[in-house]
Amino acid sequence: MTEVVAGRGWPGTRLVGEQGAHAAWLLVQHATHAIASFADGRILRRLKSPGPDIRSLASSPDAKTLYCAVSGTIWAVPAAGGEARKLGAGDSAVVDPRTGDLIVKLDETAASRLARLPAGGGPEQEIPIRSEFRLIPPPLAPNAVGRDGRILLPVASADSWFWHLAVLEPETGRLQRIPVRYQTDFHYAAWGAEGEVIALGVGMRSSLWRFRPEAGR
């Protein structure tokens, strides 16, 4: 893994539409969604949010529907404007590009867990995690689900101060840690356009100093 400086759109924005003149980013601005042009940065339109505490944003594969997590609830908002529709419980969500279903993270008292929520509504389906690693508090990052359905997750372990990167196979629950050559707290992770892993990490460095009293004191 190579250290990079993340470019525009990471991690609090979400790309919708096609590349080119019609590309747009979803931006969180106070209690509203704003759709802005990727080409020139103009705000194209604003959408009323279901609430002020927007935890995460995602979009449907056809870019016609936005999904937001607000105060523990997942909502669907028409990208062209209109009334929001409540889908179910969740503290953050991303879209499975294969099906359009939502992968939802629920931060519960005992532990955080993942579930699959049909985009059209319906009961959630538990996503198993067969590992001693556990999910961390930050929300799921945009594009955390790859084209093959694998989910990139920052995870915690009992034997380390630092949060790690891992890949989850949602059908089997198999979770595999991604090895790196340095110690960093990984807070967000997403798949890049070429299938590479892009992650935001917070490093920690320290120095040990020795102080001696001045002579005669």
PDB file of C-alpha atoms in Angstrom:
ATOM      1  CA  MET A   1       0.000   0.000   0.000  1.00  0.00           C
ATOM      2  CA  THR A   2       1.282   3.461  -0.923  1.00  0.00           C
ATOM      3  CA  GLU A   3       0.657   6.599   1.098  1.00  0.00           C
ATOM      4  CA  VAL A   4      -1.229   9.162  -0.978  1.00  0.00           C
ATOM      5  CA  VAL A   5      -2.897  12.494  -0.434  1.00  0.00           C
ATOM      6  CA  ALA A   6      -6.582  12.024  -1.100  1.00  0.00           C
ATOM      7  CA  GLY A   7      -8.034  14.272  -3.779  1.00  0.00           C
ATOM      8  CA  ARG A   8     -11.335  16.068  -4.036  1.00  0.00           C
ATOM      9  CA  GLY A   9     -14.401  14.138  -3.089  1.00  0.00           C
ATOM     10  CA  TRP A  10     -12.884  12.182  -0.186  1.00  0.00           C
ATOM     11  CA  PRO A  11     -14.334  11.073   2.169  1.00  0.00           C
ATOM     12  CA  GLY A  12     -17.454  13.177   2.777  1.00  0.00           C
ATOM     13  CA  THR A  13     -18.706  13.379  -0.791  1.00  0.00           C
ATOM     14  CA  ARG A  14     -20.185  10.880  -3.174  1.00  0.00           C
ATOM     15  CA  LEU A  15     -19.911  10.797  -6.955  1.00  0.00           C
ATOM     16  CA  VAL A  16     -23.157  10.495  -8.868  1.00  0.00           C
ATOM     17  CA  GLY A  17     -23.911  10.611 -12.567  1.00  0.00           C
ATOM     18  CA  GLU A  18     -21.520   9.864 -15.388  1.00  0.00           C
ATOM     19  CA  GLN A  19     -18.023  11.191 -15.942  1.00  0.00           C
ATOM     20  CA  GLY A  20     -17.888  14.422 -17.922  1.00  0.00           C
ATOM     21  CA  ALA A  21     -20.081  17.494 -17.983  1.00  0.00           C
ATOM     22  CA  HIS A  22     -22.894  15.875 -16.013  1.00  0.00           C
ATOM     23  CA  ALA A  23     -20.787  14.441 -13.184  1.00  0.00           C
ATOM     24  CA  ALA A  24     -21.846  15.655  -9.768  1.00  0.00           C
ATOM     25  CA  TRP A  25     -20.855  15.293  -6.138  1.00  0.00           C
ATOM     26  CA  LEU A  26     -23.114  15.076  -3.138  1.00  0.00           C
ATOM     27  CA  LEU A  27     -22.056  17.480  -0.432  1.00  0.00           C
ATOM     28  CA  VAL A  28     -23.206  17.726   3.158  1.00  0.00           C
ATOM     29  CA  GLN A  29     -23.998  21.367   3.905  1.00  0.00           C
ATOM     30  CA  HIS A  30     -25.710  22.060   7.213  1.00  0.00           C
ATOM     31  CA  ALA A  31     -29.159  20.418   7.085  1.00  0.00           C
ATOM     32  CA  THR A  32     -29.366  20.073   3.315  1.00  0.00           C
ATOM     33  CA  HIS A  33     -27.959  17.957   0.531  1.00  0.00           C
ATOM     34  CA  ALA A  34     -26.303  19.930  -2.237  1.00  0.00           C
ATOM     35  CA  ILE A  35     -25.538  18.523  -5.675  1.00  0.00           C
ATOM     36  CA  ALA A  36     -22.559  20.292  -7.206  1.00  0.00           C
ATOM     37  CA  SER A  37     -20.981  20.102 -10.643  1.00  0.00           C
ATOM     38  CA  PHE A  38     -17.692  18.218 -10.612  1.00  0.00           C
ATOM     39  CA  ALA A  39     -16.515  20.195 -13.653  1.00  0.00           C
ATOM     40  CA  ASP A  40     -16.776  23.730 -12.254  1.00  0.00           C
ATOM     41  CA  GLY A  41     -17.845  23.406  -8.615  1.00  0.00           C
ATOM     42  CA  ARG A  42     -21.230  25.109  -9.068  1.00  0.00           C
ATOM     43  CA  ILE A  43     -24.113  24.166  -6.783  1.00  0.00           C
ATOM     44  CA  LEU A  44     -26.735  22.743  -9.151  1.00  0.00           C
ATOM     45  CA  ARG A  45     -29.542  22.261  -6.649  1.00  0.00           C
ATOM     46  CA  ARG A  46     -30.222  21.734  -2.983  1.00  0.00           C
ATOM     47  CA  LEU A  47     -32.354  19.007  -1.470  1.00  0.00           C
ATOM     48  CA  LYS A  48     -34.080  19.146   1.875  1.00  0.00           C
ATOM     49  CA  SER A  49     -32.670  16.660   4.358  1.00  0.00           C
ATOM     50  CA  PRO A  50     -34.874  14.479   6.604  1.00  0.00           C
ATOM     51  CA  GLY A  51     -32.927  15.916   9.565  1.00  0.00           C
ATOM     52  CA  PRO A  52     -29.866  17.952  10.588  1.00  0.00           C
ATOM     53  CA  ASP A  53     -27.626  15.099  11.738  1.00  0.00           C
ATOM     54  CA  ILE A  54     -26.490  13.657   8.388  1.00  0.00           C
ATOM     55  CA  ARG A  55     -24.180  10.754   9.179  1.00  0.00           C
ATOM     56  CA  SER A  56     -23.517   9.425   5.665  1.00  0.00           C
ATOM     57  CA  LEU A  57     -24.578   9.762   2.020  1.00  0.00           C
ATOM     58  CA  ALA A  58     -24.816   7.284  -0.831  1.00  0.00           C
ATOM     59  CA  SER A  59     -26.449   7.133  -4.252  1.00  0.00           C
ATOM     60  CA  SER A  60     -28.222   4.488  -6.299  1.00  0.00           C
ATOM     61  CA  PRO A  61     -26.346   3.072  -9.322  1.00  0.00           C
ATOM     62  CA  ASP A  62     -28.552   5.125 -11.672  1.00  0.00           C
ATOM     63  CA  ALA A  63     -27.967   8.288  -9.568  1.00  0.00           C
ATOM     64  CA  LYS A  64     -31.720   8.896  -9.278  1.00  0.00           C
ATOM     65  CA  THR A  65     -31.962   8.244  -5.541  1.00  0.00           C
ATOM     66  CA  LEU A  66     -29.837   9.445  -2.633  1.00  0.00           C
ATOM     67  CA  TYR A  67     -29.617   7.538   0.618  1.00  0.00           C
ATOM     68  CA  CYS A  68     -28.738   9.265   3.867  1.00  0.00           C
ATOM     69  CA  ALA A  69     -28.364   8.171   7.464  1.00  0.00           C
ATOM     70  CA  VAL A  70     -29.959  10.636   9.878  1.00  0.00           C
ATOM     71  CA  SER A  71     -30.147  10.018  13.631  1.00  0.00           C
ATOM     72  CA  GLY A  72     -30.139   6.225  13.321  1.00  0.00           C
ATOM     73  CA  THR A  73     -32.511   5.972  10.345  1.00  0.00           C
ATOM     74  CA  ILE A  74     -31.827   5.376   6.631  1.00  0.00           C
ATOM     75  CA  TRP A  75     -33.812   7.562   4.225  1.00  0.00           C
ATOM     76  CA  ALA A  76     -34.238   7.541   0.437  1.00  0.00           C
ATOM     77  CA  VAL A  77     -34.388  10.996  -1.186  1.00  0.00           C
ATOM     78  CA  PRO A  78     -35.173  11.560  -4.904  1.00  0.00           C
ATOM     79  CA  ALA A  79     -32.171  13.263  -6.524  1.00  0.00           C
ATOM     80  CA  ALA A  80     -34.524  15.434  -8.574  1.00  0.00           C
ATOM     81  CA  GLY A  81     -36.296  16.606  -5.417  1.00  0.00           C
ATOM     82  CA  GLY A  82     -39.274  15.323  -3.495  1.00  0.00           C
ATOM     83  CA  GLU A  83     -40.269  13.775  -0.208  1.00  0.00           C
ATOM     84  CA  ALA A  84     -37.866  11.504   1.661  1.00  0.00           C
ATOM     85  CA  ARG A  85     -38.898   7.896   2.276  1.00  0.00           C
ATOM     86  CA  LYS A  86     -37.914   5.982   5.417  1.00  0.00           C
ATOM     87  CA  LEU A  87     -36.244   2.628   4.691  1.00  0.00           C
ATOM     88  CA  GLY A  88     -35.167   1.298   8.073  1.00  0.00           C
ATOM     89  CA  ALA A  89     -32.694   1.550  10.928  1.00  0.00           C
ATOM     90  CA  GLY A  90     -29.029   2.339  10.301  1.00  0.00           C
ATOM     91  CA  ASP A  91     -26.213   4.694  11.283  1.00  0.00           C
ATOM     92  CA  SER A  92     -24.464   4.723   7.883  1.00  0.00           C
ATOM     93  CA  ALA A  93     -25.015   3.071   4.516  1.00  0.00           C
ATOM     94  CA  VAL A  94     -23.345   2.369   1.175  1.00  0.00           C
ATOM     95  CA  VAL A  95     -24.744   0.871  -2.024  1.00  0.00           C
ATOM     96  CA  ASP A  96     -23.920  -2.560  -3.443  1.00  0.00           C
ATOM     97  CA  PRO A  97     -23.269  -1.719  -7.132  1.00  0.00           C
ATOM     98  CA  ARG A  98     -24.317  -5.227  -8.197  1.00  0.00           C
ATOM     99  CA  THR A  99     -27.863  -5.074  -6.867  1.00  0.00           C
ATOM    100  CA  GLY A 100     -28.561  -1.527  -5.689  1.00  0.00           C
ATOM    101  CA  ASP A 101     -29.192  -2.875  -2.178  1.00  0.00           C
ATOM    102  CA  LEU A 102     -27.901  -0.933   0.801  1.00  0.00           C
ATOM    103  CA  ILE A 103     -25.174  -2.235   3.076  1.00  0.00           C
ATOM    104  CA  VAL A 104     -26.070  -0.713   6.426  1.00  0.00           C
ATOM    105  CA  LYS A 105     -23.957  -0.328   9.560  1.00  0.00           C
ATOM    106  CA  LEU A 106     -25.849  -0.326  12.838  1.00  0.00           C
ATOM    107  CA  ASP A 107     -23.998   0.966  15.899  1.00  0.00           C
ATOM    108  CA  GLU A 108     -25.766  -0.823  18.719  1.00  0.00           C
ATOM    109  CA  THR A 109     -24.999  -0.932  22.438  1.00  0.00           C
ATOM    110  CA  ALA A 110     -23.432  -4.394  22.444  1.00  0.00           C
ATOM    111  CA  ALA A 111     -21.491  -3.980  19.184  1.00  0.00           C
ATOM    112  CA  SER A 112     -21.721  -2.630  15.653  1.00  0.00           C
ATOM    113  CA  ARG A 113     -23.040  -4.941  12.946  1.00  0.00           C
ATOM    114  CA  LEU A 114     -23.774  -4.988   9.206  1.00  0.00           C
ATOM    115  CA  ALA A 115     -27.007  -5.773   7.395  1.00  0.00           C
ATOM    116  CA  ARG A 116     -28.300  -5.773   3.826  1.00  0.00           C
ATOM    117  CA  LEU A 117     -31.345  -3.570   3.268  1.00  0.00           C
ATOM    118  CA  PRO A 118     -33.303  -3.873  -0.008  1.00  0.00           C
ATOM    119  CA  ALA A 119     -33.390  -0.517  -1.798  1.00  0.00           C
ATOM    120  CA  GLY A 120     -37.108  -0.916  -2.429  1.00  0.00           C
ATOM    121  CA  GLY A 121     -37.782  -1.541   1.250  1.00  0.00           C
ATOM    122  CA  GLY A 122     -38.307  -4.711   3.240  1.00  0.00           C
ATOM    123  CA  PRO A 123     -36.712  -6.579   6.144  1.00  0.00           C
ATOM    124  CA  GLU A 124     -32.964  -6.397   6.669  1.00  0.00           C
ATOM    125  CA  GLN A 125     -30.716  -9.418   6.199  1.00  0.00           C
ATOM    126  CA  GLU A 126     -27.864  -9.916   8.646  1.00  0.00           C
ATOM    127  CA  ILE A 127     -24.344  -9.913   7.147  1.00  0.00           C
ATOM    128  CA  PRO A 128     -22.133 -12.270   9.176  1.00  0.00           C
ATOM    129  CA  ILE A 129     -18.605 -11.359  10.248  1.00  0.00           C
ATOM    130  CA  ARG A 130     -16.756 -14.537  11.209  1.00  0.00           C
ATOM    131  CA  SER A 131     -13.734 -12.969  12.855  1.00  0.00           C
ATOM    132  CA  GLU A 132     -12.431 -11.683  16.172  1.00  0.00           C
ATOM    133  CA  PHE A 133     -11.998  -8.258  14.555  1.00  0.00           C
ATOM    134  CA  ARG A 134     -14.779  -5.792  15.353  1.00  0.00           C
ATOM    135  CA  LEU A 135     -16.204  -2.785  13.538  1.00  0.00           C
ATOM    136  CA  ILE A 136     -15.105   0.705  14.574  1.00  0.00           C
ATOM    137  CA  PRO A 137     -17.294   3.782  15.339  1.00  0.00           C
ATOM    138  CA  PRO A 138     -16.786   5.892  12.143  1.00  0.00           C
ATOM    139  CA  PRO A 139     -19.389   5.462   9.372  1.00  0.00           C
ATOM    140  CA  LEU A 140     -18.916   3.367   6.247  1.00  0.00           C
ATOM    141  CA  ALA A 141     -17.074   5.240   3.510  1.00  0.00           C
ATOM    142  CA  PRO A 142     -18.563   5.934   0.064  1.00  0.00           C
ATOM    143  CA  ASN A 143     -17.543   3.216  -2.413  1.00  0.00           C
ATOM    144  CA  ALA A 144     -16.676   0.784   0.390  1.00  0.00           C
ATOM    145  CA  VAL A 145     -18.437  -1.948  -1.621  1.00  0.00           C
ATOM    146  CA  GLY A 146     -16.538  -3.096  -4.713  1.00  0.00           C
ATOM    147  CA  ARG A 147     -17.847  -4.259  -8.066  1.00  0.00           C
ATOM    148  CA  ASP A 148     -17.552  -7.860  -6.867  1.00  0.00           C
ATOM    149  CA  GLY A 149     -19.468  -7.130  -3.660  1.00  0.00           C
ATOM    150  CA  ARG A 150     -16.505  -7.280  -1.287  1.00  0.00           C
ATOM    151  CA  ILE A 151     -16.619  -4.679   1.481  1.00  0.00           C
ATOM    152  CA  LEU A 152     -13.626  -2.670   2.691  1.00  0.00           C
ATOM    153  CA  LEU A 153     -13.757  -2.099   6.441  1.00  0.00           C
ATOM    154  CA  PRO A 154     -11.534  -0.484   9.063  1.00  0.00           C
ATOM    155  CA  VAL A 155     -11.584  -2.855  12.038  1.00  0.00           C
ATOM    156  CA  ALA A 156     -10.245  -3.054  15.578  1.00  0.00           C
ATOM    157  CA  SER A 157      -8.537  -5.906  17.404  1.00  0.00           C
ATOM    158  CA  ALA A 158      -7.938  -6.656  21.071  1.00  0.00           C
ATOM    159  CA  ASP A 159      -4.154  -6.796  20.670  1.00  0.00           C
ATOM    160  CA  SER A 160      -3.508  -3.463  18.950  1.00  0.00           C
ATOM    161  CA  TRP A 161      -3.976   0.232  19.651  1.00  0.00           C
ATOM    162  CA  PHE A 162      -4.322   0.886  15.910  1.00  0.00           C
ATOM    163  CA  TRP A 163      -7.279   0.229  13.635  1.00  0.00           C
ATOM    164  CA  HIS A 164      -6.592  -2.061  10.676  1.00  0.00           C
ATOM    165  CA  LEU A 165      -7.847  -2.466   7.114  1.00  0.00           C
ATOM    166  CA  ALA A 166      -9.772  -5.591   6.157  1.00  0.00           C
ATOM    167  CA  VAL A 167     -11.861  -7.036   3.323  1.00  0.00           C
ATOM    168  CA  LEU A 168     -15.171  -8.757   4.061  1.00  0.00           C
ATOM    169  CA  GLU A 169     -16.835 -11.336   1.812  1.00  0.00           C
ATOM    170  CA  PRO A 170     -20.492 -10.685   2.757  1.00  0.00           C
ATOM    171  CA  GLU A 171     -21.827 -14.010   1.515  1.00  0.00           C
ATOM    172  CA  THR A 172     -19.488 -16.096   3.698  1.00  0.00           C
ATOM    173  CA  GLY A 173     -18.586 -13.678   6.496  1.00  0.00           C
ATOM    174  CA  ARG A 174     -14.868 -14.246   5.856  1.00  0.00           C
ATOM    175  CA  LEU A 175     -12.847 -11.208   6.940  1.00  0.00           C
ATOM    176  CA  GLN A 176      -9.221 -10.884   5.850  1.00  0.00           C
ATOM    177  CA  ARG A 177      -6.860  -8.225   7.166  1.00  0.00           C
ATOM    178  CA  ILE A 178      -4.845  -6.198   4.631  1.00  0.00           C
ATOM    179  CA  PRO A 179      -1.192  -6.031   5.736  1.00  0.00           C
ATOM    180  CA  VAL A 180       0.594  -2.668   5.661  1.00  0.00           C
ATOM    181  CA  ARG A 181       4.206  -1.720   6.367  1.00  0.00           C
ATOM    182  CA  TYR A 182       3.496   0.986   8.919  1.00  0.00           C
ATOM    183  CA  GLN A 183       1.272   1.609  11.947  1.00  0.00           C
ATOM    184  CA  THR A 184      -1.667   3.895  11.240  1.00  0.00           C
ATOM    185  CA  ASP A 185      -5.216   4.282  12.489  1.00  0.00           C
ATOM    186  CA  PHE A 186      -7.388   3.668   9.437  1.00  0.00           C
ATOM    187  CA  HIS A 187     -10.722   5.491   9.726  1.00  0.00           C
ATOM    188  CA  TYR A 188     -12.161   5.120   6.193  1.00  0.00           C
ATOM    189  CA  ALA A 189     -11.496   2.833   3.225  1.00  0.00           C
ATOM    190  CA  ALA A 190     -12.942   2.646  -0.289  1.00  0.00           C
ATOM    191  CA  TRP A 191     -12.290   1.033  -3.648  1.00  0.00           C
ATOM    192  CA  GLY A 192     -10.724   3.200  -6.349  1.00  0.00           C
ATOM    193  CA  ALA A 193     -11.701   3.255 -10.013  1.00  0.00           C
ATOM    194  CA  GLU A 194      -9.074   0.618 -10.889  1.00  0.00           C
ATOM    195  CA  GLY A 195      -9.857  -1.645  -7.947  1.00  0.00           C
ATOM    196  CA  GLU A 196      -7.144  -0.215  -5.715  1.00  0.00           C
ATOM    197  CA  VAL A 197      -7.663   0.465  -2.012  1.00  0.00           C
ATOM    198  CA  ILE A 198      -7.867   4.126  -0.986  1.00  0.00           C
ATOM    199  CA  ALA A 199      -7.837   4.745   2.753  1.00  0.00           C
ATOM    200  CA  LEU A 200      -7.716   7.636   5.178  1.00  0.00           C
ATOM    201  CA  GLY A 201      -5.404   7.014   8.114  1.00  0.00           C
ATOM    202  CA  VAL A 202      -4.321   8.992  11.153  1.00  0.00           C
ATOM    203  CA  GLY A 203      -0.709   8.329  12.112  1.00  0.00           C
ATOM    204  CA  MET A 204       1.011   8.818  15.439  1.00  0.00           C
ATOM    205  CA  ARG A 205       4.630   9.807  15.978  1.00  0.00           C
ATOM    206  CA  SER A 206       6.512  10.453  19.207  1.00  0.00           C
ATOM    207  CA  SER A 207       9.983  11.451  20.428  1.00  0.00           C
ATOM    208  CA  LEU A 208      11.737  10.701  23.704  1.00  0.00           C
ATOM    209  CA  TRP A 209      13.611  13.603  25.305  1.00  0.00           C
ATOM    210  CA  ARG A 210      16.021  13.667  28.236  1.00  0.00           C
ATOM    211  CA  PHE A 211      16.421  16.861  30.262  1.00  0.00           C
ATOM    212  CA  ARG A 212      19.432  17.549  32.504  1.00  0.00           C
ATOM    213  CA  PRO A 213      19.568  20.265  35.187  1.00  0.00           C
ATOM    214  CA  GLU A 214      21.924  23.156  34.450  1.00  0.00           C
ATOM    215  CA  ALA A 215      25.218  23.201  36.354  1.00  0.00           C
ATOM    216  CA  GLY A 216      25.030  24.968  39.708  1.00  0.00           C
ATOM    217  CA  ARG A 217      21.297  24.559  40.095  1.00  0.00           C
TER     218      ARG A 217
END
